[in-house]
Amino acid sequence: MIVAHPNKEYPIKANLANASEIGYKNIDKVYNDVISGRSGVTEATRTDGVIEIIMYEPIPNTPNWSLCISVPKSELLSKTNYLVKHMSIIILIILIILMMITYIASRIISRPLVSISEHLNIVANADFTKEIPRKFINMNDEIGTIARAVDSMQNSIKGVVKAEIEKTNSTTEEISAGMEEAAASTEEMNAASCEIKESINIMAESVNKGLNVANSISEIAQTLKGDAISSEKKAYDVLTKMDANLKSAIEESKSIHKINILTHSILEIAHQT
């Protein structure tokens, strides 16, 4: 049963069971929940098109009674919209203030960081003559910590570079001395090379002379060989001729011996007569 309603015709006369018949929309869910003893919140549309928020809750210790309250959605949300609108404005103002504070703070923070970054670029270009401003080093915040770290890094790099320069200078001096020794050794080697070259030339001349002598000896040997062969041939011819003469002489001597014997025999015969 509808107890109170802006339309004076509905109280007492109308209820949830016939609310849809008089023009309410989406009211059946409320009716079914109330009959079933359930609580809830739902929207329904009145006959004049106004959307209402209906809240219902069972009443304990009653014969299945429920209390339903219907409030136009626009009235219920009007305060909420007002609060949302004003809260949005307040939040927007707070955001603007926070953005301004953040911008100012970032400028305050970034300005030293930019200076430190520029100093790092100078150090990166191997320029260690400039020091980081003392005002940044003396800060007791993160900027000061970064500035001190950068200053310590610069001093460390400067020390390393200085040590390397000294080491390089020492090495350069050693290399220069070594080059001078090498130059002196090169001169000695050049002189020795000249002497060796001269000795080689002398040896070459000696070898050439030796070759000439060897060639002369070879020619003489060839001549002697020819003479020896010729002499051998002549000696052989002489020996052959002498052998023939000797044989002839032997034969002649044999004939003479026979003649002597014959003569001796004749003489003996003549003597006897």
XYZ file of N, CA and C in Angstrom:
819
model
N 0.847 -1.181 0.000
C 0.000 0.000 0.000
C 0.889 1.240 0.000
N 0.533 2.206 -0.821
C 1.241 3.477 -0.866
C 0.627 4.373 0.181
N 1.454 4.754 1.194
C 0.961 5.562 2.304
C 1.052 7.038 1.976
N 2.140 7.474 1.326
C 2.319 8.890 1.001
C 2.863 8.989 -0.405
N 2.364 9.990 -1.148
C 2.797 10.190 -2.530
C 2.456 11.614 -2.938
N 3.300 12.253 -3.792
C 2.968 13.620 -4.240
C 1.594 13.697 -4.916
N 1.199 12.631 -5.571
C -0.126 12.588 -6.188
C -1.124 12.111 -5.136
N -2.050 12.965 -4.771
C -2.984 12.669 -3.687
C -3.930 11.519 -4.013
N -3.987 11.104 -5.258
C -4.882 10.014 -5.616
C -4.292 8.650 -5.263
N -2.942 8.568 -5.071
C -2.292 7.272 -4.870
C -2.307 6.768 -3.432
N -2.108 7.637 -2.407
C -2.071 7.107 -1.046
C -3.341 6.317 -0.712
N -3.195 5.234 -0.018
C -4.232 4.325 0.459
C -4.871 3.567 -0.691
N -5.112 4.248 -1.806
C -5.824 3.606 -2.906
C -4.904 2.712 -3.739
N -3.650 3.110 -3.930
C -2.730 2.361 -4.795
C -1.763 1.544 -3.938
N -1.223 0.480 -4.539
C -0.194 -0.345 -3.891
C 0.760 -0.874 -4.966
N 1.777 -1.615 -4.504
C 2.785 -2.104 -5.443
C 2.208 -3.104 -6.422
N 1.163 -3.772 -6.004
C 0.594 -4.801 -6.884
C -0.011 -4.196 -8.136
N -0.647 -3.018 -7.984
C -1.264 -2.404 -9.163
C -0.542 -1.149 -9.620
N 0.702 -0.929 -9.143
C 1.443 0.283 -9.508
C 1.734 0.315 -10.998
N 2.018 -0.851 -11.581
C 2.297 -0.872 -13.017
C 1.058 -0.537 -13.830
N -0.115 -0.774 -13.237
C -1.351 -0.478 -13.964
C -1.628 1.011 -14.027
N -1.130 1.739 -13.049
C -1.394 3.181 -13.049
C -0.276 3.955 -13.744
N 0.713 3.225 -14.351
C 1.711 3.917 -15.173
C 3.141 3.808 -14.692
N 3.406 3.178 -13.557
C 4.785 2.987 -13.098
C 5.500 1.961 -13.982
N 6.735 2.211 -14.218
C 7.556 1.285 -15.004
C 8.663 0.702 -14.120
N 8.998 -0.568 -14.388
C 10.059 -1.284 -13.659
C 9.735 -1.430 -12.176
N 8.458 -1.462 -11.834
C 8.058 -1.577 -10.433
C 7.847 -3.024 -10.008
N 7.749 -3.918 -10.999
C 7.471 -5.328 -10.687
C 8.593 -5.951 -9.861
N 9.842 -5.584 -10.106
C 10.966 -6.132 -9.344
C 10.835 -5.771 -7.872
N 10.440 -4.508 -7.605
C 10.263 -4.084 -6.215
C 9.159 -4.909 -5.558
N 8.091 -5.119 -6.271
C 6.954 -5.886 -5.730
C 7.390 -7.317 -5.412
N 8.079 -7.935 -6.333
C 8.506 -9.323 -6.117
C 9.487 -9.434 -4.954
N 10.429 -8.472 -4.837
C 11.373 -8.514 -3.717
C 10.668 -8.301 -2.390
N 9.723 -7.370 -2.354
C 8.996 -7.090 -1.106
C 8.174 -8.300 -0.694
N 7.471 -8.932 -1.630
C 6.675 -10.128 -1.332
C 7.579 -11.247 -0.809
N 8.799 -11.300 -1.357
C 9.732 -12.359 -0.951
C 10.503 -11.998 0.310
N 10.319 -10.798 0.843
C 11.002 -10.403 2.071
C 12.446 -9.986 1.845
N 12.782 -9.554 0.641
C 14.142 -9.129 0.346
C 14.233 -7.607 0.405
N 15.442 -7.121 0.642
C 15.698 -5.682 0.649
C 16.496 -5.336 -0.600
N 16.496 -4.036 -0.943
C 17.242 -3.640 -2.124
C 16.989 -2.199 -2.503
N 17.640 -1.809 -3.582
C 17.500 -0.460 -4.131
C 17.372 -0.610 -5.633
N 16.402 0.057 -6.218
C 16.218 -0.026 -7.665
C 15.620 1.273 -8.184
N 15.594 1.399 -9.489
C 15.028 2.586 -10.127
C 13.695 2.223 -10.767
N 12.803 3.188 -10.715
C 11.493 3.024 -11.361
C 11.095 4.365 -11.958
N 10.263 4.321 -12.968
C 9.849 5.542 -13.663
C 8.380 5.807 -13.357
N 8.079 7.031 -12.858
C 6.705 7.406 -12.536
C 5.915 7.675 -13.798
N 4.655 7.888 -13.614
C 3.771 8.148 -14.753
C 4.098 9.464 -15.438
N 4.697 10.410 -14.695
C 5.067 11.694 -15.294
C 6.484 11.672 -15.867
N 7.132 10.478 -15.898
C 8.466 10.347 -16.489
C 9.608 10.600 -15.537
N 9.302 10.952 -14.287
C 10.359 11.204 -13.317
C 10.930 9.865 -12.844
N 12.245 9.769 -12.835
C 12.910 8.549 -12.373
C 13.079 8.637 -10.866
N 12.639 7.589 -10.162
C 12.743 7.544 -8.714
C 13.689 6.420 -8.288
N 14.325 6.665 -7.160
C 15.137 5.639 -6.512
C 14.286 5.050 -5.399
N 13.987 3.756 -5.488
C 13.138 3.090 -4.498
C 14.022 2.216 -3.625
N 13.971 2.477 -2.322
C 14.708 1.694 -1.344
C 13.704 0.961 -0.471
N 13.914 -0.329 -0.278
C 12.949 -1.132 0.481
C 13.693 -2.075 1.411
N 13.054 -2.291 2.590
C 13.643 -3.115 3.639
C 12.506 -3.775 4.426
N 12.594 -5.095 4.660
C 11.544 -5.759 5.462
C 11.533 -5.227 6.897
N 10.302 -5.130 7.497
C 10.155 -4.673 8.881
C 10.084 -5.910 9.772
N 11.044 -6.017 10.717
C 11.033 -7.205 11.580
C 9.762 -7.266 12.444
N 9.401 -8.482 12.820
C 8.269 -8.745 13.737
C 6.955 -8.190 13.205
N 6.785 -8.206 11.910
C 5.518 -7.787 11.280
C 5.079 -8.895 10.342
N 3.828 -8.899 10.010
C 3.323 -9.947 9.091
C 3.713 -9.650 7.638
N 5.002 -9.848 7.354
C 5.506 -9.701 5.977
C 5.338 -8.282 5.445
N 5.602 -7.306 6.360
C 5.543 -5.914 5.923
C 6.949 -5.453 5.535
N 7.002 -4.479 4.623
C 8.265 -3.869 4.210
C 8.072 -2.373 4.118
N 9.149 -1.654 4.410
C 9.122 -0.205 4.301
C 9.810 0.175 3.000
N 9.094 0.909 2.146
C 9.636 1.362 0.858
C 9.655 2.882 0.851
N 10.760 3.416 0.467
C 10.903 4.862 0.357
C 11.306 5.173 -1.070
N 10.607 6.109 -1.677
C 10.877 6.499 -3.056
C 11.280 7.967 -3.081
N 12.428 8.236 -3.691
C 12.944 9.602 -3.782
C 13.305 9.872 -5.242
N 12.881 11.013 -5.787
C 13.291 11.333 -7.164
C 14.832 11.343 -7.283
N 15.267 10.746 -8.332
C 16.715 10.619 -8.529
C 17.385 11.975 -8.647
N 16.710 12.933 -9.291
C 17.291 14.272 -9.465
C 17.472 14.960 -8.126
N 16.468 14.793 -7.179
C 16.601 15.410 -5.865
C 17.703 14.728 -5.048
N 17.767 13.385 -5.196
C 18.772 12.651 -4.429
C 20.188 12.996 -4.879
N 20.326 13.188 -6.187
C 21.660 13.448 -6.726
C 21.995 14.924 -6.827
N 21.015 15.796 -6.522
C 21.280 17.231 -6.659
C 22.386 17.668 -5.704
N 22.300 17.216 -4.447
C 23.351 17.555 -3.490
C 24.671 16.898 -3.890
N 24.517 15.654 -4.371
C 25.736 14.953 -4.801
C 26.391 15.677 -5.968
N 25.575 16.096 -6.928
C 26.115 16.844 -8.071
C 26.747 18.150 -7.620
N 26.081 18.775 -6.621
C 26.634 20.022 -6.091
C 28.003 19.761 -5.456
N 28.035 18.694 -4.637
C 29.298 18.356 -3.989
C 30.365 17.963 -5.016
N 29.935 17.159 -6.010
C 30.889 16.737 -7.039
C 31.421 17.941 -7.791
N 30.526 18.873 -8.121
C 30.940 20.064 -8.854
C 31.938 20.877 -8.053
N 31.587 21.128 -6.775
C 32.471 21.944 -5.951
C 33.770 21.199 -5.619
N 33.631 19.894 -5.389
C 34.844 19.113 -5.134
C 35.753 19.102 -6.361
N 35.136 19.035 -7.530
C 35.937 19.065 -8.758
C 36.676 20.380 -8.883
N 35.968 21.481 -8.549
C 36.615 22.793 -8.614
C 37.760 22.869 -7.603
N 37.472 22.371 -6.378
C 38.507 22.414 -5.338
C 39.708 21.558 -5.745
N 39.403 20.353 -6.275
C 40.495 19.464 -6.707
C 41.295 20.101 -7.836
N 40.580 20.770 -8.772
C 41.268 21.438 -9.872
C 42.185 22.540 -9.356
N 41.657 23.324 -8.371
C 42.481 24.395 -7.795
C 43.704 23.802 -7.093
N 43.448 22.702 -6.337
C 44.572 22.054 -5.639
C 45.601 21.534 -6.643
N 45.095 20.937 -7.742
C 46.012 20.434 -8.766
C 46.839 21.553 -9.384
N 46.173 22.696 -9.636
C 46.907 23.836 -10.203
C 47.983 24.311 -9.231
N 47.583 24.399 -7.924
C 48.558 24.834 -6.920
C 49.716 23.839 -6.837
N 49.361 22.528 -6.849
C 50.411 21.503 -6.795
C 51.321 21.574 -8.017
N 50.717 21.820 -9.185
C 51.529 21.949 -10.394
C 52.475 23.134 -10.297
N 51.957 24.251 -9.750
C 52.816 25.431 -9.593
C 53.938 25.144 -8.599
N 53.559 24.483 -7.482
C 54.586 24.149 -6.486
C 55.612 23.191 -7.082
N 55.090 22.202 -7.839
C 55.997 21.236 -8.472
C 56.918 21.921 -9.469
N 56.348 22.851 -10.246
C 57.162 23.570 -11.229
C 58.249 24.388 -10.537
N 57.830 25.118 -9.471
C 58.813 25.942 -8.759
C 59.879 25.055 -8.116
N 59.403 23.956 -7.487
C 60.363 23.053 -6.838
C 61.298 22.418 -7.866
N 60.708 22.036 -9.013
C 61.547 21.425 -10.053
C 62.563 22.420 -10.593
N 62.137 23.690 -10.698
C 63.086 24.707 -11.142
C 64.203 24.880 -10.120
N 63.800 24.883 -8.835
C 64.803 25.042 -7.779
C 65.761 23.857 -7.774
N 65.185 22.653 -7.994
C 66.018 21.445 -7.973
C 66.807 21.297 -9.268
N 66.132 21.603 -10.392
C 66.774 21.349 -11.685
C 67.884 22.344 -11.995
N 67.785 23.560 -11.448
C 68.814 24.551 -11.759
C 70.201 24.081 -11.312
N 70.357 23.607 -10.063
C 71.677 23.047 -9.707
C 72.032 21.812 -10.526
N 71.017 20.980 -10.827
C 71.289 19.782 -11.628
C 71.765 20.150 -13.024
N 71.163 21.217 -13.588
C 71.605 21.670 -14.913
C 73.052 22.153 -14.848
N 73.365 22.909 -13.769
C 74.749 23.391 -13.613
C 75.715 22.219 -13.462
N 75.307 21.213 -12.666
C 76.165 20.029 -12.488
C 76.302 19.275 -13.801
N 75.193 19.183 -14.550
C 75.243 18.505 -15.853
C 76.181 19.231 -16.814
N 76.106 20.560 -16.830
C 77.022 21.333 -17.683
C 78.476 21.117 -17.250
N 78.686 21.056 -15.937
C 80.050 20.804 -15.448
C 80.524 19.412 -15.865
N 79.617 18.424 -15.842
C 79.977 17.070 -16.288
C 80.351 17.067 -17.766
N 79.646 17.860 -18.563
C 80.005 17.965 -19.984
C 81.406 18.554 -20.150
N 81.738 19.534 -19.305
C 83.086 20.115 -19.359
C 84.127 19.056 -19.002
N 83.828 18.276 -17.945
C 84.756 17.206 -17.540
C 84.854 16.153 -18.628
N 83.713 15.863 -19.281
C 83.717 14.856 -20.351
C 84.597 15.276 -21.516
N 84.786 16.588 -21.694
C 85.663 17.089 -22.759
C 87.114 17.223 -22.296
N 87.437 16.533 -21.173
C 88.812 16.468 -20.654
C 89.326 17.832 -20.180
N 88.389 18.687 -19.731
C 88.785 19.977 -19.168
C 88.617 19.888 -17.651
N 89.739 19.723 -16.936
C 89.693 19.575 -15.487
C 90.115 20.852 -14.766
N 90.179 21.956 -15.487
C 90.628 23.213 -14.883
C 89.517 23.885 -14.078
N 88.255 23.646 -14.463
C 87.139 24.291 -13.771
C 86.638 23.386 -12.654
N 86.361 23.994 -11.518
C 85.842 23.248 -10.380
C 84.348 23.491 -10.235
N 83.672 22.521 -9.631
C 82.235 22.657 -9.419
C 81.994 23.741 -8.359
N 80.975 24.601 -8.527
C 80.743 25.687 -7.564
C 80.616 25.174 -6.134
N 81.236 25.883 -5.199
C 81.232 25.459 -3.800
C 79.837 25.502 -3.192
N 78.959 26.381 -3.719
C 77.624 26.482 -3.132
C 76.841 25.190 -3.315
N 77.126 24.473 -4.393
C 76.463 23.187 -4.591
C 77.081 22.112 -3.697
N 78.404 22.179 -3.527
C 79.081 21.183 -2.687
C 78.665 21.334 -1.224
N 78.392 22.568 -0.795
C 78.051 22.825 0.609
C 76.589 22.556 0.928
N 75.775 22.204 -0.067
C 74.373 21.896 0.202
C 74.261 20.602 1.007
N 73.268 20.550 1.895
C 73.069 19.376 2.748
C 71.916 18.501 2.265
N 71.651 18.548 0.981
C 70.576 17.724 0.428
C 71.150 16.813 -0.647
N 70.240 16.222 -1.439
C 70.677 15.311 -2.498
C 71.547 16.026 -3.533
N 71.234 17.304 -3.789
C 72.041 18.073 -4.744
C 73.479 18.175 -4.255
N 73.639 18.447 -2.953
C 74.983 18.514 -2.393
C 75.704 17.178 -2.472
N 74.942 16.088 -2.231
C 75.546 14.748 -2.339
C 76.039 14.493 -3.758
N 75.198 14.844 -4.740
C 75.592 14.658 -6.142
C 76.792 15.534 -6.483
N 76.762 16.795 -6.018
C 77.863 17.720 -6.318
C 79.171 17.216 -5.715
N 79.112 16.725 -4.481
C 80.331 16.199 -3.851
C 80.833 14.952 -4.574
N 79.887 14.112 -5.007
C 80.287 12.910 -5.756
C 80.956 13.290 -7.075
N 80.390 14.296 -7.764
C 80.984 14.748 -9.028
C 82.360 15.356 -8.788
N 82.488 16.150 -7.700
C 83.785 16.759 -7.386
C 84.823 15.680 -7.066
N 84.407 14.670 -6.285
C 85.325 13.567 -5.970
C 85.722 12.806 -7.229
N 84.746 12.585 -8.108
C 85.039 11.889 -9.361
C 86.023 12.697 -10.206
N 85.808 14.016 -10.272
C 86.702 14.865 -11.066
C 88.124 14.815 -10.512
N 88.245 14.889 -9.179
C 89.582 14.838 -8.577
C 90.250 13.489 -8.830
N 89.449 12.410 -8.758
C 90.011 11.077 -9.015
C 90.493 10.966 -10.450
N 89.650 11.424 -11.381
C 90.034 11.366 -12.798
C 91.261 12.238 -13.051
N 91.286 13.413 -12.400
C 92.435 14.309 -12.577
C 93.714 13.633 -12.089
N 93.616 12.950 -10.914
C 94.792 12.250 -10.401
C 95.245 11.130 -11.317
N 94.260 10.366 -11.838
C 94.603 9.269 -12.753
C 95.253 9.816 -14.019
N 94.666 10.887 -14.564
C 95.208 11.481 -15.793
C 96.612 12.022 -15.553
N 96.807 12.670 -14.386
C 98.131 13.213 -14.067
C 99.159 12.093 -13.972
N 98.770 10.997 -13.278
C 99.692 9.859 -13.157
C 100.000 9.254 -14.519
N 98.968 9.155 -15.361
C 99.180 8.599 -16.698
C 100.072 9.502 -17.543
N 99.902 10.833 -17.373
C 100.751 11.768 -18.126
C 102.207 11.609 -17.701
N 102.427 11.532 -16.359
C 103.798 11.339 -15.880
C 104.368 10.021 -16.381
N 103.532 8.982 -16.332
C 103.981 7.674 -16.817
C 104.279 7.727 -18.308
N 103.427 8.435 -19.037
C 103.633 8.561 -20.485
C 104.903 9.336 -20.793
N 105.143 10.414 -20.014
C 106.373 11.186 -20.220
C 107.607 10.331 -19.963
N 107.539 9.536 -18.862
C 108.673 8.650 -18.562
C 108.869 7.628 -19.673
N 107.753 7.072 -20.124
C 107.843 6.091 -21.212
C 108.376 6.735 -22.481
N 107.950 7.987 -22.733
C 108.423 8.699 -23.927
C 109.924 8.926 -23.861
N 110.397 9.295 -22.652
C 111.846 9.488 -22.497
C 112.593 8.180 -22.734
N 112.044 7.080 -22.174
C 112.689 5.780 -22.392
C 112.691 5.413 -23.870
N 111.556 5.676 -24.524
C 111.474 5.372 -25.957
C 112.460 6.225 -26.746
N 112.573 7.522 -26.340
C 113.506 8.413 -27.033
C 114.943 7.919 -26.872
N 115.287 7.515 -25.615
C 116.636 6.986 -25.392
C 116.849 5.707 -26.192
N 115.820 4.865 -26.193
C 115.926 3.637 -26.980
C 116.083 3.919 -28.459
N 115.378 4.949 -28.944
C 115.497 5.311 -30.358
C 116.895 5.830 -30.677
N 117.460 6.610 -29.713
C 118.829 7.087 -29.930
C 119.802 5.913 -29.988
N 119.614 4.955 -29.038
C 120.476 3.770 -29.066
C 120.271 2.989 -30.358
N 119.013 2.903 -30.765
C 118.733 2.189 -32.010
C 119.374 2.891 -33.203
N 119.350 4.249 -33.168
C 119.973 4.997 -34.265
C 121.477 4.747 -34.293
N 122.098 4.746 -33.067
C 123.537 4.470 -33.012
C 123.834 3.055 -33.498
N 122.973 2.111 -33.053
C 123.163 0.728 -33.509
C 122.983 0.627 -35.010
N 122.044 1.410 -35.530
C 121.808 1.394 -36.978
C 123.024 1.905 -37.732
N 123.630 2.986 -37.176
C 124.843 3.504 -37.821
C 125.960 2.463 -37.795
N 126.111 1.804 -36.611
C 127.134 0.758 -36.524
C 126.839 -0.371 -37.502
N 125.559 -0.732 -37.591
C 125.179 -1.790 -38.523
C 125.436 -1.370 -39.963
N 125.176 -0.089 -40.253
C 125.452 0.397 -41.613
C 126.946 0.318 -41.925
N 127.772 0.731 -40.904
C 129.224 0.658 -41.114
C 129.659 -0.789 -41.296
N 129.108 -1.669 -40.427
C 129.447 -3.090 -40.556
C 128.982 -3.634 -41.899
N 127.813 -3.168 -42.335
C 127.296 -3.617 -43.634
C 128.220 -3.183 -44.760
N 128.735 -1.943 -44.640
C 129.672 -1.465 -45.673
C 130.941 -2.326 -45.686
N 131.440 -2.628 -44.456
C 132.638 -3.472 -44.387
C 132.364 -4.854 -44.963
N 131.191 -5.407 -44.593
C 130.833 -6.731 -45.117
C 130.700 -6.678 -46.632
N 130.100 -5.594 -47.129
C 129.947 -5.454 -48.573
C 131.309 -5.384 -49.261
N 132.215 -4.614 -48.619
C 133.558 -4.489 -49.199
C 134.270 -5.837 -49.180
N 134.120 -6.570 -48.043
C 134.738 -7.903 -47.953
C 134.158 -8.837 -48.999
N 132.849 -8.733 -49.194
C 132.200 -9.576 -50.208
C 132.731 -9.244 -51.594
N 132.921 -7.929 -51.850
C 133.475 -7.539 -53.159
C 134.882 -8.108 -53.350
N 135.691 -8.003 -52.243
C 137.059 -8.557 -52.330
C 137.003 -10.057 -52.567
N 136.100 -10.725 -51.813
C 135.962 -12.172 -51.995
C 135.501 -12.494 -53.401
N 134.607 -11.665 -53.924
C 134.123 -11.898 -55.286
C 135.260 -11.752 -56.292
N 136.096 -10.702 -56.062
C 137.248 -10.536 -56.962
C 138.194 -11.732 -56.858
N 138.414 -12.178 -55.584
C 139.294 -13.345 -55.395
C 138.719 -14.572 -56.070
N 137.414 -14.733 -55.922
C 136.754 -15.881 -56.568
C 136.892 -15.788 -58.076
N 136.712 -14.571 -58.617
C 136.865 -14.401 -60.071
C 138.293 -14.729 -60.512
N 139.274 -14.226 -59.692
C 140.667 -14.556 -60.026
C 140.896 -16.061 -59.948
N 140.344 -16.677 -58.894
C 140.483 -18.125 -58.754
C 139.871 -18.855 -59.927
N 138.716 -18.349 -60.383
C 138.073 -18.969 -61.543
C 138.953 -18.825 -62.778
N 139.555 -17.621 -62.925
C 140.442 -17.419 -64.081
C 141.642 -18.366 -64.021
N 142.244 -18.475 -62.786
C 143.388 -19.394 -62.621
C 142.962 -20.823 -62.900
N 141.781 -21.181 -62.382
C 141.286 -22.542 -62.605
C 141.076 -22.791 -64.089
N 140.518 -21.769 -64.764
C 140.328 -21.927 -66.211
C 141.681 -22.091 -66.920
N 142.685 -21.271 -66.467
C 144.026 -21.383 -67.078
C 144.620 -22.756 -66.817
N 144.489 -23.219 -65.554
C 145.007 -24.547 -65.201
C 144.317 -25.618 -66.019
N 142.989 -25.428 -66.185
C 142.243 -26.407 -66.978
C 142.747 -26.438 -68.421
N 142.995 -25.217 -68.956
C 143.511 -25.165 -70.337
C 144.895 -25.816 -70.424
N 145.771 -25.496 -69.428
C 147.118 -26.102 -69.417
C 147.020 -27.612 -69.287
N 146.092 -28.046 -68.400
C 145.923 -29.494 -68.206
C 145.469 -30.151 -69.500
N 144.544 -29.475 -70.197
C 144.094 -30.032 -71.472
C 145.265 -30.108 -72.460
N 146.089 -29.027 -72.465
C 147.260 -29.021 -73.370
C 148.234 -30.132 -73.000
N 148.522 -30.238 -71.684
C 149.427 -31.287 -71.214
C 148.881 -32.667 -71.522
N 147.569 -32.786 -71.384
C 146.954 -34.077 -71.692
C 147.176 -34.425 -73.155
N 146.990 -33.399 -74.028
C 147.209 -33.628 -75.469
C 148.665 -33.973 -75.760
N 149.564 -33.196 -75.077
C 150.999 -33.476 -75.288
C 151.366 -34.863 -74.790
N 150.779 -35.229 -73.644
C 151.083 -36.548 -73.082
C 150.609 -37.646 -74.014
N 149.421 -37.458 -74.552
C 148.898 -38.470 -75.487
C 149.797 -38.554 -76.718
N 150.197 -37.350 -77.207
C 151.077 -37.327 -78.398
C 152.428 -37.971 -78.089
N 152.982 -37.633 -76.887
C 154.277 -38.216 -76.492
C 154.165 -39.714 -76.315
N 153.044 -40.142 -75.738
C 152.839 -41.576 -75.547
C 152.811 -42.279 -76.897
N 152.131 -41.636 -77.838
C 152.041 -42.235 -79.175
C 153.420 -42.304 -79.832
N 154.143 -41.179 -79.675
C 155.490 -41.150 -80.268
C 156.390 -42.201 -79.612
N 156.280 -42.292 -78.259
C 157.096 -43.280 -77.545
C 156.735 -44.687 -77.981
N 155.452 -44.910 -78.169
C 155.015 -46.235 -78.618
C 155.589 -46.533 -80.003
N 155.539 -45.521 -80.873
C 156.097 -45.718 -82.229
C 157.603 -46.010 -82.161
N 158.296 -45.246 -81.282
C 159.750 -45.450 -81.142
C 160.038 -46.833 -80.612
N 159.263 -47.228 -79.588
C 159.471 -48.563 -79.013
C 159.198 -49.641 -80.035
N 158.165 -49.422 -80.827
C 157.845 -50.414 -81.861
C 158.985 -50.515 -82.868
N 159.467 -49.317 -83.269
C 160.567 -49.295 -84.243
C 161.817 -49.908 -83.636
N 162.098 -49.584 -82.357
C 163.283 -50.136 -81.704
C 163.170 -51.641 -81.568
N 161.934 -52.096 -81.284
C 161.739 -53.536 -81.160
C 162.017 -54.211 -82.494
N 161.545 -53.594 -83.562
C 161.770 -54.163 -84.895
C 163.263 -54.156 -85.226
N 163.936 -53.035 -84.912
C 165.378 -52.933 -85.173
C 166.154 -53.952 -84.359
N 165.670 -54.112 -83.067
C 166.351 -55.062 -82.204
C 166.214 -56.467 -82.736
N 165.003 -56.775 -83.163
C 164.789 -58.108 -83.732
C 165.649 -58.293 -84.973
N 165.744 -57.254 -85.789
C 166.555 -57.321 -87.014
C 168.022 -57.488 -86.671
N 168.455 -56.758 -85.641
C 169.853 -56.853 -85.216
C 170.157 -58.233 -84.696
N 169.192 -58.782 -83.929
C 169.392 -60.139 -83.402
C 169.523 -61.118 -84.543
N 168.656 -60.954 -85.532
C 168.732 -61.851 -86.687
C 170.072 -61.688 -87.404
N 170.470 -60.421 -87.534
C 171.762 -60.163 -88.197
C 172.924 -60.755 -87.400
N 172.812 -60.645 -86.069
C 173.891 -61.189 -85.232
C 173.960 -62.695 -85.347
N 172.788 -63.318 -85.473
C 172.776 -64.765 -85.667
C 173.472 -65.118 -86.989
N 173.221 -64.364 -88.038
C 173.848 -64.618 -89.351
C 175.353 -64.421 -89.271
N 175.737 -63.347 -88.552
C 177.171 -63.087 -88.390
C 177.825 -64.223 -87.632
N 177.167 -64.776 -86.643
C 177.732 -65.874 -85.859
C 177.934 -67.099 -86.744
N 176.895 -67.311 -87.573
C 177.025 -68.452 -88.495
C 178.200 -68.234 -89.468
N 178.327 -66.982 -89.930
C 179.438 -66.667 -90.855
C 180.779 -66.877 -90.156
N 180.823 -66.465 -88.905
C 182.075 -66.640 -88.149
C 182.437 -68.124 -88.025
N 181.388 -68.900 -87.739
C 181.629 -70.349 -87.602
C 182.121 -70.917 -88.933
N 181.457 -70.504 -90.000
C 181.828 -70.996 -91.326
C 183.252 -70.563 -91.676
N 183.529 -69.297 -91.385
C 184.881 -68.782 -91.665
C 185.926 -69.540 -90.876
N 185.599 -69.808 -89.635
C 186.529 -70.533 -88.786
C 186.776 -71.938 -89.318
N 185.725 -72.547 -89.829
C 185.856 -73.906 -90.377
C 186.709 -73.875 -91.633
N 186.511 -72.878 -92.442
C 187.289 -72.753 -93.680
C 188.756 -72.544 -93.358
N 188.978 -71.716 -92.343
C 190.358 -71.444 -91.965
C 191.035 -72.708 -91.443
N 190.257 -73.480 -90.717
C 190.848 -74.712 -90.194
C 191.159 -75.669 -91.330
N 190.252 -75.743 -92.289
C 190.480 -76.619 -93.424
C 191.697 -76.128 -94.221
N 191.785 -74.840 -94.402
C 192.909 -74.282 -95.147
C 194.218 -74.527 -94.401
N 194.183 -74.457 -93.166
C 195.372 -74.657 -92.375
C 195.863 -76.098 -92.458
N 194.884 -76.957 -92.543
C 195.234 -78.367 -92.605
C 195.853 -78.718 -93.961
N 195.443 -78.050 -94.968
C 195.957 -78.349 -96.278
C 197.259 -77.646 -96.526
